[in-house]
Short mmCIF file of C-alpha atoms in Angstrom, two decimals:
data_model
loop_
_atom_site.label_atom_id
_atom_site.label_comp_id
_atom_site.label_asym_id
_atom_site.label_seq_id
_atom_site.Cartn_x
_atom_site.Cartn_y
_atom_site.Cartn_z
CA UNK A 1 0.00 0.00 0.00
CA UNK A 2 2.84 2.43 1.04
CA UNK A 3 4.94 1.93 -2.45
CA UNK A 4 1.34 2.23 -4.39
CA UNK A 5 0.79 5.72 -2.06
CA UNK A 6 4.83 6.65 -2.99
CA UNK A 7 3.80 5.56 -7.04
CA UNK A 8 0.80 7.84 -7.02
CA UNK A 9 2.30 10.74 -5.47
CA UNK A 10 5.97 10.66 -7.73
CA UNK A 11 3.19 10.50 -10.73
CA UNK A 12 1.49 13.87 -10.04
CA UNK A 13 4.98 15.29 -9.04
CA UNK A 14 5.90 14.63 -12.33
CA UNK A 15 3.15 15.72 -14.16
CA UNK A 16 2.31 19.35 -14.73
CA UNK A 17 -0.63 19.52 -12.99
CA UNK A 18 -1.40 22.86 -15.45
CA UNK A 19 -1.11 21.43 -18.64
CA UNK A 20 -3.59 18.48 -17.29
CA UNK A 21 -6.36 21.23 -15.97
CA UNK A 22 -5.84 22.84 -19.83
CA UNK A 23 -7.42 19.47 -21.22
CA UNK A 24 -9.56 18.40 -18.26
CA UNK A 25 -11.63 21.66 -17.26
CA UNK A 26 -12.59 22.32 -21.52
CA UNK A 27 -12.83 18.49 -21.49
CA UNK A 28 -15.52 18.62 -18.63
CA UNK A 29 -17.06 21.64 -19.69
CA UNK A 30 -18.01 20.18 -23.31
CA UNK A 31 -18.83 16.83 -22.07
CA UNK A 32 -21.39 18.90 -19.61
CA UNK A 33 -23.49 20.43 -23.06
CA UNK A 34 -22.38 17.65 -25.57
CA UNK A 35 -25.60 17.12 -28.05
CA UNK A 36 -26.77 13.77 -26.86
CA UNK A 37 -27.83 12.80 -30.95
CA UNK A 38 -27.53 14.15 -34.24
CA UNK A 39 -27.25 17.91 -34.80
CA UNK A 40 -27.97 19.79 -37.63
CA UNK A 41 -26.35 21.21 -41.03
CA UNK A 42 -22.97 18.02 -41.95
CA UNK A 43 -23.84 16.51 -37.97
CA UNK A 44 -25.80 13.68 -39.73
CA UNK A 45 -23.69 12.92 -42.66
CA UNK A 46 -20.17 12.89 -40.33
CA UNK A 47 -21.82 10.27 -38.10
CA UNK A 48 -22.96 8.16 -41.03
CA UNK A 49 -19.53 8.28 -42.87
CA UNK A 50 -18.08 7.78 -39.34
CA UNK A 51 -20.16 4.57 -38.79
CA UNK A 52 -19.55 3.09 -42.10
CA UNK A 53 -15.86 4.34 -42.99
CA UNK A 54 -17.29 5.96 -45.76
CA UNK A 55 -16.35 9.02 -47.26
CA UNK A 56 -17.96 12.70 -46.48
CA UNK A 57 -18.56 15.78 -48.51
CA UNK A 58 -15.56 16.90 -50.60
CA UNK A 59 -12.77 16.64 -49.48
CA UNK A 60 -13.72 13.59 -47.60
CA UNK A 61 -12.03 14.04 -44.53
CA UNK A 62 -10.24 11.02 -43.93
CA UNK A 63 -8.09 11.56 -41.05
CA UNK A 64 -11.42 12.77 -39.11
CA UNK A 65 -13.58 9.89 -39.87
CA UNK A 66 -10.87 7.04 -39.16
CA UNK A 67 -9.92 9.43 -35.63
CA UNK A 68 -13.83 9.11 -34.55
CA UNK A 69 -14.29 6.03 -36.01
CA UNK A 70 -12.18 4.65 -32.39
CA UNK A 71 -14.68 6.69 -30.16
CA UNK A 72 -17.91 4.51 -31.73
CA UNK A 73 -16.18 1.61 -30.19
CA UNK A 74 -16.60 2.75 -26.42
CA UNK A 75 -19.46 1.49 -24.53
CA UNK A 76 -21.14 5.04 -23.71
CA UNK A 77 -24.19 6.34 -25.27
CA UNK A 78 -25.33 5.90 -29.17
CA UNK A 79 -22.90 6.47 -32.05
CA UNK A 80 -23.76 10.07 -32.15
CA UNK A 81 -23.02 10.76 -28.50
CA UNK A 82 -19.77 9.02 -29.37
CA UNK A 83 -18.03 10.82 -32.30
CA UNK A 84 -19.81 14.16 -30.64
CA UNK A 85 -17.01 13.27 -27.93
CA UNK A 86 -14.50 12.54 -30.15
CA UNK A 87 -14.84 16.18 -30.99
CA UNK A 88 -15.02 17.00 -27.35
CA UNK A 89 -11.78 15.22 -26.61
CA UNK A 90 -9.75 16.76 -29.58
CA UNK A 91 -11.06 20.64 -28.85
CA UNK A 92 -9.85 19.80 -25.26
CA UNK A 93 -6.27 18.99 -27.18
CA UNK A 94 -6.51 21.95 -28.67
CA UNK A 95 -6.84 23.73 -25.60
CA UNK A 96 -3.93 21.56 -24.46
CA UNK A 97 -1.82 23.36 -27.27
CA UNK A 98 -2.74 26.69 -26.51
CA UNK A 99 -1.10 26.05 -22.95
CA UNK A 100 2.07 24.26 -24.85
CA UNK A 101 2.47 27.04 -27.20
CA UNK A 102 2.27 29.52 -24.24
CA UNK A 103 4.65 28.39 -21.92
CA UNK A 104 7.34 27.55 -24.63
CA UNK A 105 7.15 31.08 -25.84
CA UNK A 106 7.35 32.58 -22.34
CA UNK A 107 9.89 29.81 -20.93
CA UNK A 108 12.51 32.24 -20.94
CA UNK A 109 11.03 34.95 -18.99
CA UNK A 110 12.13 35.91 -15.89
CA UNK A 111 9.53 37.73 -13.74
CA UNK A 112 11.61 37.37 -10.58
CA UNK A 113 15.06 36.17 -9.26
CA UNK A 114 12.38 33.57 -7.25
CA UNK A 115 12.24 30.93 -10.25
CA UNK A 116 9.03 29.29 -9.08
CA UNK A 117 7.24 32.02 -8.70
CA UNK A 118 8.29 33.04 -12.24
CA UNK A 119 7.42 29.81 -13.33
CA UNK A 120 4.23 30.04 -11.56
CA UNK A 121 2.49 33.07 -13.16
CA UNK A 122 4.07 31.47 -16.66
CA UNK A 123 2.42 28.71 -15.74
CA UNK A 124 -1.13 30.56 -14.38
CA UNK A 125 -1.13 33.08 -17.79
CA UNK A 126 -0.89 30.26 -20.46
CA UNK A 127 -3.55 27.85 -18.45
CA UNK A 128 -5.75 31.28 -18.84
CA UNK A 129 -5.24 31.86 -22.30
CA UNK A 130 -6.34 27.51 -22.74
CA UNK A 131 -9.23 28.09 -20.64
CA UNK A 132 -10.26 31.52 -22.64
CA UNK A 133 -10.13 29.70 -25.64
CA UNK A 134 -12.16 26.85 -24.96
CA UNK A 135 -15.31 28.84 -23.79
CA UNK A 136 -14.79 31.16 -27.34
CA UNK A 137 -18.31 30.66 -29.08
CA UNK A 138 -16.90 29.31 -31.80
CA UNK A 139 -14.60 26.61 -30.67
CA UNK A 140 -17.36 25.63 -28.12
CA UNK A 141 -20.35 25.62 -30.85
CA UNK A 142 -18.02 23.06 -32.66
CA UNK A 143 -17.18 20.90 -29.50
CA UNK A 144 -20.52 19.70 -28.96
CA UNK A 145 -21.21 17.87 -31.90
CA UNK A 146 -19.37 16.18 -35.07
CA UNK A 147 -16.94 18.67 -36.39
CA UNK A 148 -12.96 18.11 -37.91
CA UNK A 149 -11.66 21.73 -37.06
CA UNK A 150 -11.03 21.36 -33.04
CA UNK A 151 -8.29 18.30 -34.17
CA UNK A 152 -6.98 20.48 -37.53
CA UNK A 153 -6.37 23.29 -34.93
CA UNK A 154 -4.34 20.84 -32.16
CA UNK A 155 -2.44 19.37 -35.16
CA UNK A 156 -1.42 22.74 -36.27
CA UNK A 157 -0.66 23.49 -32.79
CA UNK A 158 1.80 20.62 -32.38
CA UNK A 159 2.99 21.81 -35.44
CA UNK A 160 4.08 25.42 -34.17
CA UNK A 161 5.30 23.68 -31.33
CA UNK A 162 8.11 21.57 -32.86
CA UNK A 163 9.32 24.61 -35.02
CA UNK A 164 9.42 26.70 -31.56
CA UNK A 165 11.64 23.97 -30.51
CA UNK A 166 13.76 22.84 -33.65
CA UNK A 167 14.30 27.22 -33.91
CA UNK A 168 15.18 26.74 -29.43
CA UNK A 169 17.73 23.75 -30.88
CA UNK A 170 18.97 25.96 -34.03
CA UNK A 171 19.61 28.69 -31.99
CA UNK A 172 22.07 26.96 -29.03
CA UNK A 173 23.91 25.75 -32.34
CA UNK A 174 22.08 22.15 -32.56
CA UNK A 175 20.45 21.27 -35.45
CA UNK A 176 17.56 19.30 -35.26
CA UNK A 177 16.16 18.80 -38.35
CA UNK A 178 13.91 16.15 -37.28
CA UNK A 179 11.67 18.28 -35.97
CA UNK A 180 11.11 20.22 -39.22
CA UNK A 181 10.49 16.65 -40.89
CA UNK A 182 8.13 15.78 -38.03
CA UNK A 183 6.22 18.74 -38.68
CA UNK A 184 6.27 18.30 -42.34
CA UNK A 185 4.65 15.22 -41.50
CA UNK A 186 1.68 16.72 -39.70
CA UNK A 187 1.08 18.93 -42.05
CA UNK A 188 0.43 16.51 -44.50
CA UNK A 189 -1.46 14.42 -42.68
CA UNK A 190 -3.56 17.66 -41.44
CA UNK A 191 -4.69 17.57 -45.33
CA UNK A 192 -7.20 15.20 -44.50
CA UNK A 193 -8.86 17.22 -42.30
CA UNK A 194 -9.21 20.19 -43.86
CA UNK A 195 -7.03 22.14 -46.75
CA UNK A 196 -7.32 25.14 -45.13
CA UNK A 197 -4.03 23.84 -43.40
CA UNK A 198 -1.89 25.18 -46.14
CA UNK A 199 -2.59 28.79 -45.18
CA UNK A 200 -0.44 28.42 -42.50
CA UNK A 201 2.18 27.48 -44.88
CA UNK A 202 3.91 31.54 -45.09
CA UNK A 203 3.89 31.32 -41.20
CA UNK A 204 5.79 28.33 -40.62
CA UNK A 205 7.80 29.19 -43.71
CA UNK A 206 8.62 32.22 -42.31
CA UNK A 207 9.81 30.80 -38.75
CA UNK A 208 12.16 28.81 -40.46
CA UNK A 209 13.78 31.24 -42.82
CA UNK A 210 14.16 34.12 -40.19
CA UNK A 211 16.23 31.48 -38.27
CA UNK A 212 18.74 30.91 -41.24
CA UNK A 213 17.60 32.03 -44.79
CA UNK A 214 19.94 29.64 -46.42
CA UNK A 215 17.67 26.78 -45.02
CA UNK A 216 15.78 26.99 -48.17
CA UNK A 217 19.02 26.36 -50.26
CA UNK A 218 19.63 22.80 -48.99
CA UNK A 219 18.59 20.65 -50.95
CA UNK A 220 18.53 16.93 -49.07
CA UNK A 221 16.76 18.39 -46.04
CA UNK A 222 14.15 20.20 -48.67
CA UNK A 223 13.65 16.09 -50.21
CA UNK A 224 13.37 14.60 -47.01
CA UNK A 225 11.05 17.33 -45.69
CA UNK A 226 8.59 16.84 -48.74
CA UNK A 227 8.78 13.00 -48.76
CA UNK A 228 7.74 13.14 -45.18
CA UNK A 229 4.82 15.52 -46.49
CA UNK A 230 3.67 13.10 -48.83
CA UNK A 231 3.62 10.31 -46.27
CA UNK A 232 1.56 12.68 -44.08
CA UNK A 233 -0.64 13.30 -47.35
CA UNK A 234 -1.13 9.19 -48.29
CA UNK A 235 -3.95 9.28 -45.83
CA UNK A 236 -5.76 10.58 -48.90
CA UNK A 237 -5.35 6.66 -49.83
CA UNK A 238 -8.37 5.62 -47.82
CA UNK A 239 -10.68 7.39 -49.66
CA UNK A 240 -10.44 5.40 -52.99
CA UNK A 241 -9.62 2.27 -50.74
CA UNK A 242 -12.90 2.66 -49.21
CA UNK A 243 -14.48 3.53 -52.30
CA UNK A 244 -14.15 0.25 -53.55
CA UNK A 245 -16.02 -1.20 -50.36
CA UNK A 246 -19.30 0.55 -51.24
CA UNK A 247 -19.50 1.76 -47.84
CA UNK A 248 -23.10 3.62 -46.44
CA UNK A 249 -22.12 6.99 -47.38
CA UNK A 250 -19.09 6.93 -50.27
CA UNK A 251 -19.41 10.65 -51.27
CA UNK A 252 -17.61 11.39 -53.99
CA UNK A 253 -17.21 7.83 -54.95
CA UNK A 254 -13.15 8.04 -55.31
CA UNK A 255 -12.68 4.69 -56.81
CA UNK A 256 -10.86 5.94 -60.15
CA UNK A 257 -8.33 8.96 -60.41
CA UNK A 258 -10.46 11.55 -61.62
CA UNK A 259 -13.29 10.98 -59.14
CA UNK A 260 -10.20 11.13 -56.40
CA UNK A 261 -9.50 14.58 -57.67
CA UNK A 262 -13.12 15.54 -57.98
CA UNK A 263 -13.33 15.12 -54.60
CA UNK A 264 -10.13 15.85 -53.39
CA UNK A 265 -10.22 19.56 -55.26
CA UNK A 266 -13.95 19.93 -54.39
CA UNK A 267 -15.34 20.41 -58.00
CA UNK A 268 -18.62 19.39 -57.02
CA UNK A 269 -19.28 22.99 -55.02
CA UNK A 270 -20.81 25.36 -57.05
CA UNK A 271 -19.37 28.89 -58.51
CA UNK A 272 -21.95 30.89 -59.43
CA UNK A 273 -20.41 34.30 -59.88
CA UNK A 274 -21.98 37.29 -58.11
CA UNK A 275 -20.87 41.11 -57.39
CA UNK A 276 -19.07 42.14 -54.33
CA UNK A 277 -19.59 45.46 -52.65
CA UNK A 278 -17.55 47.07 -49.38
CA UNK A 279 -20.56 45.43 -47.19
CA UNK A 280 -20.03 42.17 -48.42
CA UNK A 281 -16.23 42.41 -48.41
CA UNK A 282 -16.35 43.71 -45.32
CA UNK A 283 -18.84 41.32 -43.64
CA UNK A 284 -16.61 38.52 -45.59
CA UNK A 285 -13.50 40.40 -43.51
CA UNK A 286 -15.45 40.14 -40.06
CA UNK A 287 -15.95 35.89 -40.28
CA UNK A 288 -12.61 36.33 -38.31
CA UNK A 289 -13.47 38.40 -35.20
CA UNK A 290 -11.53 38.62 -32.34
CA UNK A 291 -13.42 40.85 -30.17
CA UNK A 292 -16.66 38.60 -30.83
CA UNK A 293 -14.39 35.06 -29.52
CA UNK A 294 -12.61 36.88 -26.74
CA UNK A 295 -14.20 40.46 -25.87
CA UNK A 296 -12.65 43.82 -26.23
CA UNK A 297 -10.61 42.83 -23.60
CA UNK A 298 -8.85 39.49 -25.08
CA UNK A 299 -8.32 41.85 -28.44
CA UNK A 300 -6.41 44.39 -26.42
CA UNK A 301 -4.49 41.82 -24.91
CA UNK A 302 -3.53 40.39 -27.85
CA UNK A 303 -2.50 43.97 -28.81
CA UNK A 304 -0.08 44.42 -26.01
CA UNK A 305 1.44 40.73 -26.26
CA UNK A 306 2.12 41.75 -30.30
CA UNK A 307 3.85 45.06 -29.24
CA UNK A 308 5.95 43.22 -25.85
CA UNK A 309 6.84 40.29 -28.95
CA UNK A 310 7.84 42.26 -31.44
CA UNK A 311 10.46 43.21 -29.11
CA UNK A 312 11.78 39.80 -28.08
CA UNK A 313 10.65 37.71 -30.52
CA UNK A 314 9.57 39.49 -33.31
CA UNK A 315 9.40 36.35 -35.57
CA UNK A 316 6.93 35.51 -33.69
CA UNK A 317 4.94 38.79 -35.10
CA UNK A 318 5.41 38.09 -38.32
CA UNK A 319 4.39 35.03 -38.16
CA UNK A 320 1.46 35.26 -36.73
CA UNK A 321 0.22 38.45 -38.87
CA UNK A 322 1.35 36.19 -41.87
CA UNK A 323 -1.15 33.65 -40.79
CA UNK A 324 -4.18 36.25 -40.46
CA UNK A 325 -3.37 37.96 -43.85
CA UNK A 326 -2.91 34.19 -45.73
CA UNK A 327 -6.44 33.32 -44.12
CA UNK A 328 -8.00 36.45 -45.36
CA UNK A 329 -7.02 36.87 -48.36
CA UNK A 330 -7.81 33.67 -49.59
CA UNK A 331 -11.35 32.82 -47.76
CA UNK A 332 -11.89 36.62 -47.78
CA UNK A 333 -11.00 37.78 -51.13
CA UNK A 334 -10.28 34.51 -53.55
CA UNK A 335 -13.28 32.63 -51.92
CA UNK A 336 -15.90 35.63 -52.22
CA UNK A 337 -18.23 34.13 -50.35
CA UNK A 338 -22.20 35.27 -50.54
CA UNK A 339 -23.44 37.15 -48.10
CA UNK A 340 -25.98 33.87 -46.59
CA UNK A 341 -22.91 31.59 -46.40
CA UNK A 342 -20.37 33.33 -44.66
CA UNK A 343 -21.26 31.86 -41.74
CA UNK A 344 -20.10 28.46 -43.04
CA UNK A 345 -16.60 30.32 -43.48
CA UNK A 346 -16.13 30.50 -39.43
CA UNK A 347 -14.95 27.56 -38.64
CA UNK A 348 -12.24 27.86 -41.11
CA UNK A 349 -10.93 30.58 -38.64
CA UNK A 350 -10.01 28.30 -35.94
CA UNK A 351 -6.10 27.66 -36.09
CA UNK A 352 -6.26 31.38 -35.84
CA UNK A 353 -8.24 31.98 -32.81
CA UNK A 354 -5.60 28.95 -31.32
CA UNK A 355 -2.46 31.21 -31.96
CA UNK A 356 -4.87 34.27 -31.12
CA UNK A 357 -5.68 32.74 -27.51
CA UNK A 358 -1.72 32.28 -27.32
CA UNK A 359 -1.25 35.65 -27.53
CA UNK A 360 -3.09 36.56 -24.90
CA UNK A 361 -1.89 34.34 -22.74
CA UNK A 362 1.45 36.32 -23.66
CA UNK A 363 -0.34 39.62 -23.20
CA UNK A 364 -2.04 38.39 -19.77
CA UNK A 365 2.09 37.69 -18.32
CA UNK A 366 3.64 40.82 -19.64
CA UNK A 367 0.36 42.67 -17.59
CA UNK A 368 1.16 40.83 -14.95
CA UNK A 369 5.05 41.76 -15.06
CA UNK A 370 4.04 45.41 -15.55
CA UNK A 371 2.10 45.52 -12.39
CA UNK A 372 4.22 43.27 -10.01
CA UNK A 373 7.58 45.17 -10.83
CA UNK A 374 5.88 48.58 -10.52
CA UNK A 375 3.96 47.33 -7.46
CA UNK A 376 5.12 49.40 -3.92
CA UNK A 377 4.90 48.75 -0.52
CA UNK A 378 3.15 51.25 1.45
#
């Protein structure tokens, strides 16, 4: 009993107890208002392709359906409730790397010569910034029913992640270029969740390149790093595979080649021109709304943490603003979507409001330094 007692307590020792409350209090909250059935608008078609390891509207979404298609196999409610917590779980792992993403960019910090206490508030600010996020209406409308953006946003997370580390590595005069094939990985594998994944492309790009420009100029770590891309990417495989099952739901039908890339490029949406006005562009503009996900106050914060990084870490910056320009000029501008649909458009947005939540976690510390140094006694 006494080395069981010694077991348990050497296991929360060496845990961080934070970055566990940053997936168990979003976890709890969306398990607490999970939709008990089917939903509305792709709710009913996700579950059936999920169920049948079929294949979903364009582009099919085969990483999401073969990820929920493990939660159908626990013994808890129906098959909706099931792959609704699948969503759950991954939205509370994207909470999980808002908290990751936080800490590693304020590890180096020093509030105070008292390094727990330094550690402490680090620790405090980033578990914020994971709890602010998962209680944004957005992330939380998606995280109670079938959805594949909560797990494109923790993959793009992890992806941020590594390249904060391999640039950490780079930087003390290691290479690690393993990360950088890692991540190369994840993005292609990402692909089958959503393509909006390669409008993050200038951002991580750019957090390479502003470590060492002449990155791009080698040429065996530029193979390697698309061959692991394209074994991310051969995920895609299971959609023709399936195809030839005849499975419930087998949209798109990807048996041959050019049904596979009249799914994969989503010809079957239609393009019916129409004329664009400054209310439409601008309401187009809006789908990505800060102050709407994390109030005036969460937009100023994010404000300060951009002027305190461009400072420090002003890769970081540029990054970042990379990402929001990539996102809206393509689903803003190229995508012209009509006025009725923009709504649709949202969810598209939520990598963004991930890195967005990590700034204010940033912002939230640096407030916090401000008023503790220029705190005085009475």
């Amino acid at each position: 009993m006494r080395k069981s007692n010694i077991a348990i307590f050497h296991l929360f020792e060496y845990l961080n107890m934070y970055a566990v409350l940053s997936v168990v209090i979003p976890f709890a909250v969306y398990m607490a208002t999970l939709a008990p059935s089917v939903t509305f608008f792709d709710s009913g078609e996700f579950l059936t392709a999920t169920a049948s390891l079929g294949s979903a509207h364009s582009p099919g979404y085969p990483l999401f359906l073969m990820y929920a298609k493990a939660f159908t196999w626990i013994p808890l409610g129906n098959i909706a409730f099931r792959v609704n917590m699948a969503t759950a779980f991954s939205s509370s792992l994207a909470c999980l790397g808002v908290y990751l993403l936080t800490v590693a960019l304020l590890k180096k910090e020093q509030l105070a010569d008292n390094e727990q206490f330094s550690a402490f508030i680090v620790r405090t600010a980033a578990l914020a910034a994971a709890v602010a996020f998962s209680v944004t209406p957005r992330l939380w409308l998606q995280s109670n029913h079938d959805k594949p953006y909560p797990l494109l946003a923790f993959m793009t997370a992890m992806i941020f992640y590594l390249l904060l580390k391999w640039r950490e590595q780079y930087e003390c005069g290691e290479e690690r270029p393993a990360y950088v094939y890692v991540c190369t990985f994840l993005a292609g594998l990402a692909m089958a969740l959503h393509q909006s994944v390669v409008l993050l492309l200038p951002a991580w790009f750019l957090l390479i390149v502003l470590a060492d420009w002449r990155m791009i100029t080698r040429i065996k770590e530029l193979v390697l790093a698309t061959a692991f891309a394209l074994l991310g990417f051969s995920v895609h495989l299971y959609l023709p595979i399936r195809a030839t099952q005849n499975p419930l739901l087998n949209w798109g039908d990807a048996k041959t080649s050019t049904q596979f890339l009249w799914h994969f490029l989503r010809k079957g949406y239609p393009s019916d021109p129409h004329s664009r006005d400054a209310a439409l562009l601008w309401a187009q503009v809006k789908a990505f709304n800060v102050p709407h996900e994390f109030t005036w106050l969460g937009a100023v914060l994010v404000l300060f943490a951009l002027f305190c990084l461009w400072k420090r870490q002003r890769h970081i910056v540029v990054a970042y603003l990379a990402a929001v320009f990539s996102f809206l000029i393509v689903i803003a501008g190229y995508f012209d979507t009509p006025i009725d649909m923009i709504f649709l458009t949202e969810e598209f947005f939520t990598p963004l409001y991930l890195l967005t939540a990590v700034l204010i976690g940033v912002g939230l510390f640096n407030l916090l330094t401000y008023a503790i140094r220029n705190a005085s006694l009475p």
